[in-house]
Short mmCIF file of C-alpha atoms in Angstrom, two decimals:
data_model
loop_
_atom_site.label_atom_id
_atom_site.label_comp_id
_atom_site.label_asym_id
_atom_site.label_seq_id
_atom_site.Cartn_x
_atom_site.Cartn_y
_atom_site.Cartn_z
CA UNK U 1 -18.19 -14.31 -88.95
CA UNK U 2 -20.78 -15.18 -91.66
CA UNK U 3 -22.48 -11.82 -91.10
CA UNK U 4 -19.16 -10.00 -91.34
CA UNK U 5 -18.38 -11.91 -94.55
CA UNK U 6 -21.70 -10.85 -96.13
CA UNK U 7 -21.16 -7.21 -95.10
CA UNK U 8 -17.66 -7.19 -96.61
CA UNK U 9 -18.96 -8.86 -99.77
CA UNK U 10 -21.65 -6.21 -100.22
CA UNK U 11 -19.12 -3.40 -99.84
CA UNK U 12 -16.73 -5.15 -102.26
CA UNK U 13 -19.45 -5.57 -104.89
CA UNK U 14 -20.45 -1.90 -104.77
CA UNK U 15 -16.91 -0.57 -104.54
CA UNK U 16 -15.35 -2.83 -107.17
CA UNK U 17 -18.16 -2.26 -109.68
CA UNK U 18 -17.89 1.54 -109.52
CA UNK U 19 -14.09 1.42 -109.45
CA UNK U 20 -14.08 -0.73 -112.59
CA UNK U 21 -16.19 1.81 -114.47
CA UNK U 22 -13.92 4.69 -113.42
CA UNK U 23 -10.83 2.66 -114.34
CA UNK U 24 -12.07 2.03 -117.89
CA UNK U 25 -12.94 5.69 -118.54
CA UNK U 26 -11.65 8.21 -115.96
CA UNK U 27 -14.31 10.93 -115.72
CA UNK U 28 -13.87 14.65 -116.16
CA UNK U 29 -15.12 15.71 -112.74
CA UNK U 30 -14.96 19.41 -113.56
CA UNK U 31 -17.22 19.03 -116.58
CA UNK U 32 -19.68 16.88 -114.63
CA UNK U 33 -19.86 19.33 -111.73
CA UNK U 34 -20.36 22.25 -114.13
CA UNK U 35 -23.05 20.43 -116.12
CA UNK U 36 -26.34 22.24 -115.51
CA UNK U 37 -28.34 19.28 -116.81
CA UNK U 38 -26.89 17.01 -114.11
CA UNK U 39 -27.82 19.53 -111.42
CA UNK U 40 -31.34 19.71 -112.84
CA UNK U 41 -31.63 15.92 -112.93
CA UNK U 42 -30.40 15.61 -109.33
CA UNK U 43 -32.86 18.26 -108.14
CA UNK U 44 -35.79 16.71 -110.00
CA UNK U 45 -34.91 13.19 -108.83
CA UNK U 46 -34.83 14.35 -105.22
CA UNK U 47 -38.08 16.31 -105.65
CA UNK U 48 -40.07 13.48 -107.22
CA UNK U 49 -38.75 10.96 -104.69
CA UNK U 50 -39.67 13.24 -101.78
CA UNK U 51 -43.15 13.99 -103.14
CA UNK U 52 -43.74 10.31 -103.93
CA UNK U 53 -42.72 9.33 -100.40
CA UNK U 54 -44.86 12.00 -98.73
CA UNK U 55 -47.95 11.17 -100.78
CA UNK U 56 -47.53 7.40 -100.41
CA UNK U 57 -46.96 7.54 -96.66
CA UNK U 58 -49.73 10.07 -95.96
CA UNK U 59 -52.33 8.17 -97.97
CA UNK U 60 -51.17 4.82 -96.58
CA UNK U 61 -51.41 6.12 -93.03
CA UNK U 62 -55.01 7.24 -93.56
CA UNK U 63 -55.98 3.97 -95.26
CA UNK U 64 -54.27 1.84 -92.59
CA UNK U 65 -56.08 3.67 -89.78
CA UNK U 66 -59.39 3.21 -91.59
CA UNK U 67 -58.70 -0.51 -92.08
CA UNK U 68 -57.68 -0.86 -88.44
CA UNK U 69 -60.93 0.75 -87.31
CA UNK U 70 -63.01 -1.44 -89.65
CA UNK U 71 -61.67 -4.85 -88.71
CA UNK U 72 -64.44 -6.74 -90.50
CA UNK U 73 -66.39 -5.96 -93.65
CA UNK U 74 -67.12 -7.96 -96.80
CA UNK U 75 -64.05 -8.14 -99.04
CA UNK U 76 -61.50 -6.94 -96.48
CA UNK U 77 -59.26 -10.00 -96.89
CA UNK U 78 -59.47 -9.73 -100.67
CA UNK U 79 -58.59 -6.03 -100.51
CA UNK U 80 -55.47 -6.73 -98.43
CA UNK U 81 -54.38 -9.36 -100.96
CA UNK U 82 -55.00 -6.85 -103.75
CA UNK U 83 -52.72 -4.40 -101.92
CA UNK U 84 -49.93 -6.95 -102.20
CA UNK U 85 -50.09 -7.16 -106.00
CA UNK U 86 -48.41 -3.89 -107.11
CA UNK U 87 -45.07 -4.80 -105.50
CA UNK U 88 -45.14 -8.22 -107.19
CA UNK U 89 -45.86 -7.31 -110.80
CA UNK U 90 -43.14 -6.09 -113.20
CA UNK U 91 -42.72 -2.32 -113.32
CA UNK U 92 -43.43 -2.11 -117.04
CA UNK U 93 -46.70 -4.04 -116.57
CA UNK U 94 -47.78 -1.51 -113.94
CA UNK U 95 -46.92 1.31 -116.36
CA UNK U 96 -49.10 -0.35 -119.04
CA UNK U 97 -51.88 -0.66 -116.46
CA UNK U 98 -51.70 3.03 -115.54
CA UNK U 99 -51.63 4.07 -119.21
CA UNK U 100 -54.62 1.80 -119.91
CA UNK U 101 -56.57 3.67 -117.23
CA UNK U 102 -55.28 7.25 -117.32
CA UNK U 103 -53.85 7.55 -120.85
CA UNK U 104 -55.40 9.59 -123.66
CA UNK U 105 -57.04 6.40 -124.99
CA UNK U 106 -57.66 4.96 -121.53
CA UNK U 107 -60.81 4.23 -119.58
CA UNK U 108 -60.85 7.47 -117.61
CA UNK U 109 -60.35 9.65 -120.70
CA UNK U 110 -63.16 7.84 -122.53
CA UNK U 111 -65.51 8.14 -119.55
CA UNK U 112 -64.82 11.85 -119.16
CA UNK U 113 -65.24 12.43 -122.89
CA UNK U 114 -68.73 10.89 -122.78
CA UNK U 115 -69.88 13.49 -120.28
CA UNK U 116 -68.24 16.33 -122.20
CA UNK U 117 -65.17 16.77 -120.01
CA UNK U 118 -61.47 16.57 -120.89
CA UNK U 119 -58.77 15.12 -118.67
CA UNK U 120 -55.96 16.79 -120.63
CA UNK U 121 -52.51 15.29 -120.94
CA UNK U 122 -51.79 14.96 -117.22
CA UNK U 123 -50.29 11.46 -117.35
CA UNK U 124 -46.85 12.36 -118.68
CA UNK U 125 -44.50 14.42 -116.56
CA UNK U 126 -44.28 14.78 -112.80
CA UNK U 127 -47.98 13.97 -112.30
CA UNK U 128 -47.69 10.63 -114.10
CA UNK U 129 -44.56 9.70 -112.17
CA UNK U 130 -46.30 10.46 -108.87
CA UNK U 131 -49.40 8.45 -109.89
CA UNK U 132 -47.25 5.43 -110.67
CA UNK U 133 -45.08 5.68 -107.57
CA UNK U 134 -48.10 6.03 -105.28
CA UNK U 135 -49.72 3.06 -107.06
CA UNK U 136 -46.67 0.95 -106.21
CA UNK U 137 -45.84 2.17 -102.72
CA UNK U 138 -49.09 3.24 -101.03
CA UNK U 139 -50.52 -0.32 -100.77
CA UNK U 140 -47.19 -1.65 -99.47
CA UNK U 141 -46.97 1.08 -96.83
CA UNK U 142 -50.63 0.61 -95.83
CA UNK U 143 -50.05 -3.09 -95.18
CA UNK U 144 -46.95 -2.31 -93.11
CA UNK U 145 -48.76 0.34 -91.04
CA UNK U 146 -51.78 -1.91 -90.55
CA UNK U 147 -49.54 -4.64 -89.16
CA UNK U 148 -48.11 -2.19 -86.62
CA UNK U 149 -51.59 -1.05 -85.59
CA UNK U 150 -52.92 -4.58 -85.24
CA UNK U 151 -50.03 -5.38 -82.88
CA UNK U 152 -51.43 -2.95 -80.29
CA UNK U 153 -52.75 -5.12 -77.42
CA UNK U 154 -56.45 -5.11 -76.63
CA UNK U 155 -55.81 -3.84 -73.13
CA UNK U 156 -54.67 -0.50 -74.58
CA UNK U 157 -58.01 -0.13 -76.35
CA UNK U 158 -59.89 -1.04 -73.16
CA UNK U 159 -57.99 1.68 -71.28
CA UNK U 160 -58.68 4.17 -74.10
CA UNK U 161 -62.40 3.36 -73.87
CA UNK U 162 -62.43 3.76 -70.10
CA UNK U 163 -60.73 7.15 -70.41
CA UNK U 164 -63.10 8.28 -73.18
CA UNK U 165 -60.36 9.07 -75.69
CA UNK U 166 -61.31 10.68 -78.98
CA UNK U 167 -59.79 9.93 -82.37
CA UNK U 168 -57.00 12.51 -82.06
CA UNK U 169 -56.05 11.29 -78.58
CA UNK U 170 -56.05 7.68 -79.77
CA UNK U 171 -53.67 8.60 -82.58
CA UNK U 172 -51.34 10.64 -80.36
CA UNK U 173 -51.16 8.30 -77.37
CA UNK U 174 -51.63 4.81 -78.85
CA UNK U 175 -51.25 4.69 -82.61
CA UNK U 176 -48.32 7.07 -83.09
CA UNK U 177 -45.97 5.26 -80.64
CA UNK U 178 -46.77 2.00 -82.46
CA UNK U 179 -46.31 3.54 -85.91
CA UNK U 180 -43.33 5.89 -85.72
CA UNK U 181 -40.57 3.29 -86.04
CA UNK U 182 -42.32 1.57 -88.95
CA UNK U 183 -43.18 4.90 -90.55
CA UNK U 184 -39.55 6.07 -90.62
CA UNK U 185 -38.24 2.84 -92.13
CA UNK U 186 -41.04 2.57 -94.70
CA UNK U 187 -40.66 6.23 -95.73
CA UNK U 188 -36.92 5.78 -96.17
CA UNK U 189 -37.36 2.63 -98.23
CA UNK U 190 -39.95 4.30 -100.49
CA UNK U 191 -37.68 7.33 -100.99
CA UNK U 192 -34.75 5.14 -102.04
CA UNK U 193 -36.90 3.10 -104.41
CA UNK U 194 -38.33 6.25 -106.00
CA UNK U 195 -34.92 7.94 -106.09
CA UNK U 196 -33.55 4.98 -108.07
CA UNK U 197 -36.69 4.71 -110.23
CA UNK U 198 -35.90 4.01 -113.87
CA UNK U 199 -38.69 2.44 -115.93
CA UNK U 200 -41.40 4.71 -114.50
CA UNK U 201 -39.51 7.97 -115.00
CA UNK U 202 -38.29 6.85 -118.42
CA UNK U 203 -41.75 5.96 -119.76
CA UNK U 204 -43.97 8.46 -117.93
CA UNK U 205 -41.50 11.33 -117.64
CA UNK U 206 -42.30 12.49 -121.14
CA UNK U 207 -38.90 14.00 -121.92
CA UNK U 208 -35.40 14.93 -120.69
CA UNK U 209 -36.84 17.61 -118.42
CA UNK U 210 -38.41 14.89 -116.25
CA UNK U 211 -35.51 12.42 -116.33
CA UNK U 212 -34.20 10.82 -113.14
CA UNK U 213 -30.61 10.24 -112.09
CA UNK U 214 -30.97 6.57 -113.02
CA UNK U 215 -32.11 7.58 -116.52
CA UNK U 216 -29.03 9.81 -116.81
CA UNK U 217 -26.87 6.82 -115.83
CA UNK U 218 -28.61 4.74 -118.50
CA UNK U 219 -27.95 7.45 -121.09
CA UNK U 220 -24.27 7.55 -120.12
CA UNK U 221 -23.99 3.77 -120.45
CA UNK U 222 -26.22 3.06 -123.44
CA UNK U 223 -25.87 6.06 -125.74
CA UNK U 224 -22.72 7.99 -124.73
CA UNK U 225 -20.75 4.95 -123.48
CA UNK U 226 -19.17 7.22 -120.89
CA UNK U 227 -18.53 4.70 -118.11
CA UNK U 228 -16.70 7.18 -115.90
CA UNK U 229 -19.59 9.64 -116.01
CA UNK U 230 -22.01 6.81 -115.16
CA UNK U 231 -19.84 5.85 -112.18
CA UNK U 232 -19.75 9.44 -110.87
CA UNK U 233 -23.54 9.73 -111.21
CA UNK U 234 -23.94 6.39 -109.41
CA UNK U 235 -21.69 7.63 -106.59
CA UNK U 236 -23.81 10.77 -106.37
CA UNK U 237 -26.95 8.66 -106.11
CA UNK U 238 -25.34 6.44 -103.49
CA UNK U 239 -24.25 9.48 -101.47
CA UNK U 240 -27.70 11.11 -101.41
CA UNK U 241 -29.60 7.92 -100.60
CA UNK U 242 -26.90 6.73 -98.19
CA UNK U 243 -27.03 10.01 -96.26
CA UNK U 244 -30.81 9.70 -95.94
CA UNK U 245 -30.44 6.07 -94.90
CA UNK U 246 -27.94 7.02 -92.21
CA UNK U 247 -30.18 9.83 -90.93
CA UNK U 248 -33.20 7.52 -90.77
CA UNK U 249 -31.13 4.82 -89.10
CA UNK U 250 -30.23 7.26 -86.33
CA UNK U 251 -33.81 8.53 -86.09
CA UNK U 252 -35.46 5.12 -85.86
CA UNK U 253 -37.23 4.62 -82.56
CA UNK U 254 -38.27 1.03 -81.76
CA UNK U 255 -41.95 0.55 -81.08
CA UNK U 256 -42.74 -0.07 -77.43
CA UNK U 257 -43.19 -3.74 -76.68
CA UNK U 258 -46.54 -4.45 -75.06
CA UNK U 259 -47.87 -7.94 -74.50
CA UNK U 260 -51.57 -8.49 -74.03
CA UNK U 261 -53.83 -11.47 -73.51
CA UNK U 262 -54.81 -11.59 -77.16
CA UNK U 263 -58.50 -10.88 -76.51
CA UNK U 264 -60.18 -8.78 -79.23
CA UNK U 265 -61.46 -5.57 -77.71
CA UNK U 266 -63.33 -2.91 -79.69
CA UNK U 267 -61.60 0.42 -80.22
CA UNK U 268 -63.31 3.50 -78.78
CA UNK U 269 -63.25 5.34 -82.14
CA UNK U 270 -65.25 2.88 -84.26
CA UNK U 271 -68.73 4.24 -83.59
CA UNK U 272 -70.50 7.08 -85.33
CA UNK U 273 -72.11 7.03 -88.75
CA UNK U 274 -69.95 9.83 -90.10
CA UNK U 275 -66.77 8.02 -89.11
CA UNK U 276 -67.96 4.74 -90.63
CA UNK U 277 -68.93 6.49 -93.86
CA UNK U 278 -65.58 8.31 -94.17
CA UNK U 279 -63.58 5.17 -93.40
CA UNK U 280 -65.44 3.05 -95.95
CA UNK U 281 -65.22 5.83 -98.55
CA UNK U 282 -61.46 6.05 -98.04
CA UNK U 283 -61.05 2.27 -98.20
CA UNK U 284 -63.21 2.09 -101.33
CA UNK U 285 -61.25 4.82 -103.11
CA UNK U 286 -57.96 3.14 -102.21
CA UNK U 287 -59.27 -0.15 -103.57
CA UNK U 288 -60.32 1.50 -106.83
CA UNK U 289 -56.98 3.30 -107.15
CA UNK U 290 -55.11 0.00 -106.94
CA UNK U 291 -57.65 -2.31 -108.55
CA UNK U 292 -58.79 -0.40 -111.64
CA UNK U 293 -55.38 -0.23 -113.37
CA UNK U 294 -54.85 -3.94 -112.76
CA UNK U 295 -58.34 -4.68 -114.10
CA UNK U 296 -57.70 -2.54 -117.18
CA UNK U 297 -54.46 -4.27 -118.11
CA UNK U 298 -55.99 -7.70 -117.40
CA UNK U 299 -58.91 -7.02 -119.74
CA UNK U 300 -56.56 -5.68 -122.42
CA UNK U 301 -54.37 -8.76 -122.01
CA UNK U 302 -57.16 -11.33 -122.17
CA UNK U 303 -58.72 -9.59 -125.17
CA UNK U 304 -55.41 -9.70 -127.06
CA UNK U 305 -53.51 -12.56 -128.67
CA UNK U 306 -53.28 -14.51 -125.43
CA UNK U 307 -53.35 -17.93 -127.07
CA UNK U 308 -50.63 -17.06 -129.56
CA UNK U 309 -48.37 -15.65 -126.86
CA UNK U 310 -48.81 -18.71 -124.64
CA UNK U 311 -48.04 -21.03 -127.56
CA UNK U 312 -44.73 -19.37 -128.39
CA UNK U 313 -41.63 -21.24 -127.12
CA UNK U 314 -39.92 -17.91 -126.39
CA UNK U 315 -42.58 -17.15 -123.77
CA UNK U 316 -41.86 -20.30 -121.79
CA UNK U 317 -38.10 -19.95 -122.26
CA UNK U 318 -38.29 -16.44 -120.80
CA UNK U 319 -40.49 -17.70 -117.96
CA UNK U 320 -37.98 -20.44 -117.15
CA UNK U 321 -35.08 -17.98 -117.14
CA UNK U 322 -37.07 -15.60 -114.93
CA UNK U 323 -37.88 -18.35 -112.42
CA UNK U 324 -34.25 -19.50 -112.30
CA UNK U 325 -32.94 -15.96 -111.77
CA UNK U 326 -35.62 -15.21 -109.15
CA UNK U 327 -34.98 -18.43 -107.23
CA UNK U 328 -31.24 -17.78 -107.15
CA UNK U 329 -31.72 -14.17 -106.07
CA UNK U 330 -34.18 -15.24 -103.37
CA UNK U 331 -31.71 -17.80 -101.98
CA UNK U 332 -28.92 -15.20 -101.93
CA UNK U 333 -31.14 -12.54 -100.34
CA UNK U 334 -32.64 -14.78 -97.66
CA UNK U 335 -29.37 -16.47 -96.63
CA UNK U 336 -27.45 -13.17 -96.66
CA UNK U 337 -30.14 -11.45 -94.58
CA UNK U 338 -30.15 -14.23 -91.98
CA UNK U 339 -26.36 -14.04 -91.69
CA UNK U 340 -26.42 -10.24 -91.32
CA UNK U 341 -29.14 -10.34 -88.64
CA UNK U 342 -27.50 -13.19 -86.70
CA UNK U 343 -24.09 -11.53 -86.90
CA UNK U 344 -25.45 -8.14 -85.91
CA UNK U 345 -27.01 -9.55 -82.74
CA UNK U 346 -23.51 -10.49 -81.53
CA UNK U 347 -22.10 -6.99 -82.05
CA UNK U 348 -22.04 -4.00 -79.73
CA UNK U 349 -23.56 -1.90 -82.52
CA UNK U 350 -25.85 -4.23 -84.53
CA UNK U 351 -27.14 -1.34 -86.65
CA UNK U 352 -23.89 -1.32 -88.64
CA UNK U 353 -24.80 -4.56 -90.41
CA UNK U 354 -28.33 -3.28 -91.02
CA UNK U 355 -26.95 -0.10 -92.59
CA UNK U 356 -24.57 -2.03 -94.87
CA UNK U 357 -27.36 -4.43 -95.80
CA UNK U 358 -29.49 -1.49 -96.94
CA UNK U 359 -26.76 0.18 -99.01
CA UNK U 360 -27.50 -1.73 -102.25
CA UNK U 361 -30.97 -0.15 -102.27
CA UNK U 362 -29.26 3.23 -102.38
CA UNK U 363 -27.07 2.28 -105.33
CA UNK U 364 -27.71 2.14 -109.06
CA UNK U 365 -28.45 -1.37 -110.38
CA UNK U 366 -27.48 -0.19 -113.87
CA UNK U 367 -24.05 1.02 -112.77
CA UNK U 368 -23.45 -2.03 -110.58
CA UNK U 369 -24.37 -4.35 -113.43
CA UNK U 370 -22.15 -2.52 -115.90
CA UNK U 371 -19.20 -2.47 -113.48
CA UNK U 372 -19.48 -6.16 -112.62
CA UNK U 373 -19.76 -6.97 -116.32
CA UNK U 374 -16.52 -5.08 -116.97
CA UNK U 375 -14.80 -7.10 -114.22
CA UNK U 376 -16.24 -10.33 -115.60
CA UNK U 377 -14.96 -9.71 -119.12
CA UNK U 378 -11.52 -8.69 -117.83
CA UNK U 379 -11.09 -12.07 -116.19
CA UNK U 380 -12.16 -13.93 -119.31
CA UNK U 381 -15.80 -14.44 -118.38
CA UNK U 382 -18.40 -15.19 -121.02
CA UNK U 383 -21.21 -12.72 -121.83
CA UNK U 384 -23.55 -15.66 -121.25
CA UNK U 385 -22.72 -15.33 -117.55
CA UNK U 386 -24.66 -12.07 -117.48
CA UNK U 387 -27.71 -13.84 -116.06
CA UNK U 388 -25.63 -14.75 -113.05
CA UNK U 389 -24.92 -11.07 -112.52
CA UNK U 390 -28.64 -10.31 -112.79
CA UNK U 391 -29.35 -12.82 -110.01
CA UNK U 392 -26.46 -11.50 -107.92
CA UNK U 393 -27.55 -7.85 -108.18
CA UNK U 394 -31.20 -8.66 -107.45
CA UNK U 395 -30.12 -10.76 -104.48
#
């Protein structure tokens, strides 16, 4: 019953928020369907999300295999911790970091200028969006894939060694069965996150031609105040991401469960100087790709007015609000997830709760927030209660 209650609550939040927007300003569906700009935005949003997912997953798969083959080298633990940072820092901070490295006044541009080369203005547009999305999602996917590879029991590697398997055979017969379930879920999650991307496409898109569907929703809410149009665009976003989520949910294949004795056994594909060199080169490049932007923004931050910022009361007030919102959202997310999982285990089709639990990722946080705010004000709520909505939507 608690799991069913959470599932119904999630559906009510999404449905009531979008219904409230449509009720305030009924949209002109004919004009929206005939709008060429909306079709362009939908096509570009789908394209950038697909490219971001493919690049992130492909690079993460290569890095994870290299890390799995090189189970011990100086700095490996630190590198894995570094890979966890992009998903934890605010999006706008990551954008500043990327601009500090790849922008026209960034480190890379200055270094290339010293040797007489020009990087051009590649940061803004589709290329900049892809750079930022891969920066966020590749390390996350690599950690997920590495966990799946490290769960392969040692006895499988002993058998692979006895049979003399090469790298391609190891991937096809051992690694792929362990990875495919994780790969499908991670790829779907990355696509939905990139499809709903807002700050990255807004700042690095460089113009309306590179706007995402979420940016179009923001324009409808902030500048046009066309709530009905925003609701229709949010439904469109929910439909595209929801369809992908449903397809992936049906395609997910659980990884085979294999229990070993826990004894570390060397893989058969870890020898060879060429292989070691290529693995370490790939790991090093991945570390630089993630670490250099963070280093650039850290140096810029510490060389700025750090003392003045830390002495301002507004800084600590904002930090306190952020901690309170994050703690509330964490409590809601964790308790709701436990209820959904526990309830799903008692159902004939447990995947239904998992699908409903993933739906908010397919929706538009901007549209949900606006719709819930409309409901709140209709029932006499105070605008000061908006922080509660922020915690609710994040949860």
